[in-house]
GROMACS .gro file of C-alpha atoms in nm:
model
  217
    1LEU     CA    1  -6.352  -6.091   3.762
    2PHE     CA    2  -6.494  -6.347   3.518
    3ALA     CA    3  -6.154  -6.375   3.348
    4SER     CA    4  -5.965  -6.433   3.673
    5ILE     CA    5  -6.220  -6.689   3.803
    6SER     CA    6  -6.220  -6.880   3.474
    7ASN     CA    7  -5.837  -6.873   3.484
    8ALA     CA    8  -5.842  -7.023   3.838
    9TRP     CA    9  -6.093  -7.280   3.722
   10LEU     CA   10  -5.899  -7.386   3.414
   11SER     CA   11  -5.541  -7.370   3.549
   12GLY     CA   12  -5.579  -7.387   3.927
   13GLN     CA   13  -5.376  -7.060   3.959
   14TRP     CA   14  -5.479  -6.716   4.079
   15ASP     CA   15  -5.144  -6.559   3.983
   16ILE     CA   16  -5.152  -6.312   3.694
   17HIS     CA   17  -4.816  -6.442   3.566
   18GLN     CA   18  -4.957  -6.795   3.541
   19MET     CA   19  -5.226  -6.707   3.287
   20SER     CA   20  -5.144  -6.960   3.018
   21HIS     CA   21  -5.486  -7.065   2.895
   22PRO     CA   22  -5.602  -6.870   2.587
   23LEU     CA   23  -5.963  -6.817   2.710
   24PRO     CA   24  -5.892  -6.619   3.030
   25THR     CA   25  -5.607  -6.422   2.867
   26THR     CA   26  -5.833  -6.319   2.580
   27LEU     CA   27  -6.112  -6.235   2.827
   28ILE     CA   28  -5.889  -6.022   3.046
   29THR     CA   29  -5.739  -5.845   2.741
   30LEU     CA   30  -6.091  -5.753   2.625
   31ALA     CA   31  -6.195  -5.654   2.980
   32LEU     CA   32  -5.897  -5.421   3.015
   33ALA     CA   33  -5.962  -5.284   2.666
   34LEU     CA   34  -6.315  -5.197   2.774
   35LYS     CA   35  -6.180  -5.038   3.092
   36ILE     CA   36  -5.937  -4.804   2.917
   37GLY     CA   37  -6.171  -4.746   2.619
   38LEU     CA   38  -6.004  -4.918   2.324
   39ALA     CA   39  -6.204  -4.952   2.005
   40PRO     CA   40  -6.437  -5.135   1.933
   41LEU     CA   41  -6.517  -5.127   2.308
   42HIS     CA   42  -6.483  -4.748   2.325
   43THR     CA   43  -6.843  -4.630   2.285
   44TRP     CA   44  -6.884  -4.527   2.653
   45MET     CA   45  -6.574  -4.310   2.656
   46PRO     CA   46  -6.666  -3.999   2.447
   47GLU     CA   47  -7.016  -3.976   2.602
   48VAL     CA   48  -6.891  -4.012   2.959
   49LEU     CA   49  -6.604  -3.765   2.911
   50GLN     CA   50  -6.848  -3.515   2.753
   51GLY     CA   51  -7.068  -3.532   3.063
   52LEU     CA   52  -6.785  -3.463   3.311
   53ASP     CA   53  -6.625  -3.134   3.414
   54LEU     CA   54  -6.265  -3.073   3.305
   55THR     CA   55  -6.096  -3.180   3.632
   56THR     CA   56  -6.280  -3.512   3.652
   57GLY     CA   57  -6.224  -3.555   3.275
   58LEU     CA   58  -5.852  -3.512   3.335
   59ILE     CA   59  -5.854  -3.784   3.599
   60LEU     CA   60  -6.049  -4.017   3.365
   61SER     CA   61  -5.803  -3.950   3.080
   62THR     CA   62  -5.483  -3.999   3.280
   63TRP     CA   63  -5.493  -4.156   3.627
   64GLN     CA   64  -5.766  -4.403   3.527
   65LYS     CA   65  -5.538  -4.558   3.265
   66LEU     CA   66  -5.252  -4.656   3.501
   67ALA     CA   67  -5.401  -4.967   3.668
   68PRO     CA   68  -5.525  -5.135   3.346
   69PHE     CA   69  -5.185  -5.068   3.182
   70CYS     CA   70  -5.001  -5.225   3.475
   71LEU     CA   71  -5.214  -5.537   3.422
   72PHE     CA   72  -5.170  -5.526   3.045
   73LEU     CA   73  -4.791  -5.528   3.091
   74GLN     CA   74  -4.809  -5.832   3.318
   75VAL     CA   75  -5.053  -6.045   3.114
   76GLN     CA   76  -4.884  -6.226   2.829
   77PRO     CA   77  -5.142  -6.226   2.547
   78ALA     CA   78  -5.241  -6.569   2.415
   79ASN     CA   79  -5.277  -6.443   2.060
   80ALA     CA   80  -5.066  -6.147   1.954
   81THR     CA   81  -5.312  -6.065   1.676
   82LEU     CA   82  -5.582  -5.954   1.924
   83LEU     CA   83  -5.366  -5.668   2.057
   84LEU     CA   84  -5.272  -5.561   1.705
   85VAL     CA   85  -5.637  -5.559   1.595
   86LEU     CA   86  -5.742  -5.362   1.903
   87GLY     CA   87  -5.456  -5.121   1.848
   88ILE     CA   88  -5.514  -5.052   1.478
   89THR     CA   89  -5.893  -5.025   1.524
   90SER     CA   90  -5.838  -4.771   1.801
   91THR     CA   91  -5.604  -4.553   1.596
   92LEU     CA   92  -5.853  -4.550   1.306
   93VAL     CA   93  -6.162  -4.490   1.525
   94GLY     CA   94  -5.975  -4.221   1.722
   95GLY     CA   95  -5.883  -4.045   1.398
   96TRP     CA   96  -6.225  -4.068   1.234
   97GLY     CA   97  -6.424  -3.993   1.549
   98GLY     CA   98  -6.245  -3.667   1.619
   99LEU     CA   99  -6.347  -3.526   1.281
  100ASN     CA  100  -6.660  -3.309   1.265
  101GLN     CA  101  -6.668  -3.253   1.644
  102THR     CA  102  -6.709  -2.916   1.809
  103GLN     CA  103  -6.697  -3.030   2.172
  104LEU     CA  104  -6.342  -3.025   2.307
  105ARG     CA  105  -6.397  -3.305   2.555
  106LYS     CA  106  -6.522  -3.538   2.284
  107ILE     CA  107  -6.221  -3.454   2.068
  108LEU     CA  108  -5.997  -3.533   2.363
  109ALA     CA  109  -6.180  -3.862   2.422
  110TYR     CA  110  -6.117  -3.969   2.060
  111SER     CA  111  -5.758  -3.849   2.091
  112SER     CA  112  -5.727  -4.070   2.399
  113ILE     CA  113  -5.863  -4.370   2.204
  114ALA     CA  114  -5.614  -4.311   1.923
  115HIS     CA  115  -5.314  -4.271   2.158
  116LEU     CA  116  -5.409  -4.586   2.348
  117GLY     CA  117  -5.423  -4.765   2.014
  118TRP     CA  118  -5.060  -4.667   1.943
  119MET     CA  119  -4.958  -4.791   2.287
  120ILE     CA  120  -5.134  -5.127   2.246
  121LEU     CA  121  -4.981  -5.177   1.899
  122VAL     CA  122  -4.627  -5.179   2.039
  123LEU     CA  123  -4.706  -5.327   2.381
  124GLN     CA  124  -4.592  -5.686   2.310
  125PHE     CA  125  -4.275  -5.581   2.123
  126SER     CA  126  -4.147  -5.305   2.352
  127PRO     CA  127  -4.323  -5.244   2.687
  128SER     CA  128  -4.080  -4.962   2.770
  129LEU     CA  129  -4.187  -4.780   2.454
  130THR     CA  130  -4.553  -4.817   2.559
  131PHE     CA  131  -4.461  -4.667   2.897
  132LEU     CA  132  -4.280  -4.374   2.730
  133THR     CA  133  -4.585  -4.307   2.507
  134LEU     CA  134  -4.815  -4.321   2.811
  135LEU     CA  135  -4.596  -4.075   2.995
  136VAL     CA  136  -4.580  -3.829   2.704
  137TYR     CA  137  -4.956  -3.863   2.654
  138PHE     CA  138  -5.015  -3.790   3.024
  139ILE     CA  139  -4.803  -3.472   3.014
  140MET     CA  140  -4.970  -3.339   2.697
  141THR     CA  141  -5.325  -3.421   2.814
  142PHE     CA  142  -5.259  -3.271   3.156
  143SER     CA  143  -5.131  -2.942   3.009
  144LEU     CA  144  -5.426  -2.929   2.765
  145PHE     CA  145  -5.694  -2.993   3.029
  146ILE     CA  146  -5.536  -2.736   3.260
  147SER     CA  147  -5.524  -2.479   2.977
  148PHE     CA  148  -5.890  -2.541   2.900
  149LYS     CA  149  -5.979  -2.512   3.267
  150ILE     CA  150  -5.799  -2.178   3.300
  151SER     CA  151  -5.960  -2.036   2.986
  152ASN     CA  152  -6.289  -2.207   3.081
  153ALA     CA  153  -6.327  -2.359   2.733
  154THR     CA  154  -6.544  -2.659   2.656
  155ASN     CA  155  -6.604  -2.612   2.282
  156ILE     CA  156  -6.417  -2.478   1.984
  157ASN     CA  157  -6.609  -2.147   1.969
  158THR     CA  158  -6.495  -2.059   2.322
  159LEU     CA  159  -6.134  -2.113   2.213
  160ALA     CA  160  -6.184  -1.864   1.928
  161THR     CA  161  -6.297  -1.589   2.170
  162SER     CA  162  -6.045  -1.665   2.446
  163TRP     CA  163  -5.772  -1.462   2.269
  164ALA     CA  164  -5.885  -1.139   2.435
  165LYS     CA  165  -5.894  -1.292   2.785
  166ALA     CA  166  -5.565  -1.485   2.790
  167PRO     CA  167  -5.344  -1.419   2.484
  168ALA     CA  168  -5.039  -1.607   2.619
  169LEU     CA  169  -5.243  -1.917   2.697
  170THR     CA  170  -5.430  -1.903   2.366
  171SER     CA  171  -5.099  -1.901   2.177
  172ILE     CA  172  -4.973  -2.205   2.370
  173ILE     CA  173  -5.290  -2.418   2.319
  174PRO     CA  174  -5.236  -2.475   1.941
  175LEU     CA  175  -4.881  -2.595   2.013
  176ILE     CA  176  -5.006  -2.847   2.269
  177LEU     CA  177  -5.281  -2.958   2.026
  178LEU     CA  178  -5.029  -3.007   1.746
  179SER     CA  179  -4.801  -3.202   1.982
  180LEU     CA  180  -5.098  -3.420   2.079
  181GLY     CA  181  -5.158  -3.477   1.708
  182GLY     CA  182  -4.796  -3.594   1.675
  183LEU     CA  183  -4.651  -3.320   1.454
  184PRO     CA  184  -4.273  -3.292   1.428
  185PRO     CA  185  -4.069  -3.126   1.579
  186LEU     CA  186  -4.298  -3.126   1.883
  187THR     CA  187  -4.273  -3.384   2.167
  188GLY     CA  188  -4.583  -3.582   2.061
  189PHE     CA  189  -4.402  -3.694   1.744
  190LEU     CA  190  -4.125  -3.875   1.937
  191PRO     CA  191  -4.325  -4.178   2.063
  192LYS     CA  192  -4.506  -4.218   1.730
  193TRP     CA  193  -4.177  -4.213   1.540
  194LEU     CA  194  -4.026  -4.474   1.772
  195ILE     CA  195  -4.339  -4.693   1.751
  196LEU     CA  196  -4.336  -4.679   1.370
  197GLN     CA  197  -3.967  -4.775   1.379
  198GLU     CA  198  -4.034  -5.069   1.614
  199LEU     CA  199  -4.329  -5.195   1.405
  200THR     CA  200  -4.115  -5.181   1.091
  201LYS     CA  201  -3.843  -5.386   1.270
  202GLN     CA  202  -4.110  -5.646   1.352
  203ASP     CA  203  -4.200  -5.681   0.982
  204LEU     CA  204  -4.530  -5.503   1.034
  205ALA     CA  205  -4.467  -5.221   0.786
  206PRO     CA  206  -4.827  -5.232   0.638
  207LEU     CA  207  -4.970  -5.194   0.990
  208ALA     CA  208  -4.728  -4.908   1.062
  209THR     CA  209  -4.838  -4.739   0.737
  210VAL     CA  210  -5.207  -4.760   0.833
  211ALA     CA  211  -5.131  -4.626   1.181
  212ALA     CA  212  -4.931  -4.335   1.039
  213LEU     CA  213  -5.209  -4.250   0.791
  214SER     CA  214  -5.472  -4.266   1.070
  215ALA     CA  215  -5.261  -4.016   1.266
  216LEU     CA  216  -5.300  -3.767   0.981
  217LEU     CA  217  -5.674  -3.748   1.049
   0.00000   0.00000   0.00000
């Protein structure tokens, strides 16, 4: 709200496509980053997701991201560096944060932060690639949350004992997890590969290297 009002004040326009002044565009970028949980504005996300049940957590991880992303695609960033910094910070924080966690919902929250970082990195160069990544992320997250809901798992120990209850489901879960981690030849690798390719084309090879290394975590 503050971003849109300051934009109207500075440029006399309420239209999102007319945001030319750097102050409101930076403000709205940071506001949307807070809304979807990009690092360093991510601190609410793991705690909130941990406190929700799996169905609500699924909605927060998927449906909740659509509106901010629609706005992100329409706002032309004033400084391209801001998106790159938000993106690379998110991939690193998402990778580091997921380590040493036993709660599945917190791991998924950090996974969400990392994936959103990848999307934001490539947003200004190839919006269609961001959309593809978002779609693949939605499908993987949906299948993982549903699997956890069926096996009633909220931490790693429960996963270890779910083999006896649902052997077929328990054998699928590692595949979905590896796909979410972006391991070839699984689906999750496709968007990451394309994003790395796009970043290299834009002469951002060092950034692509850091992003790829953060994905290893």
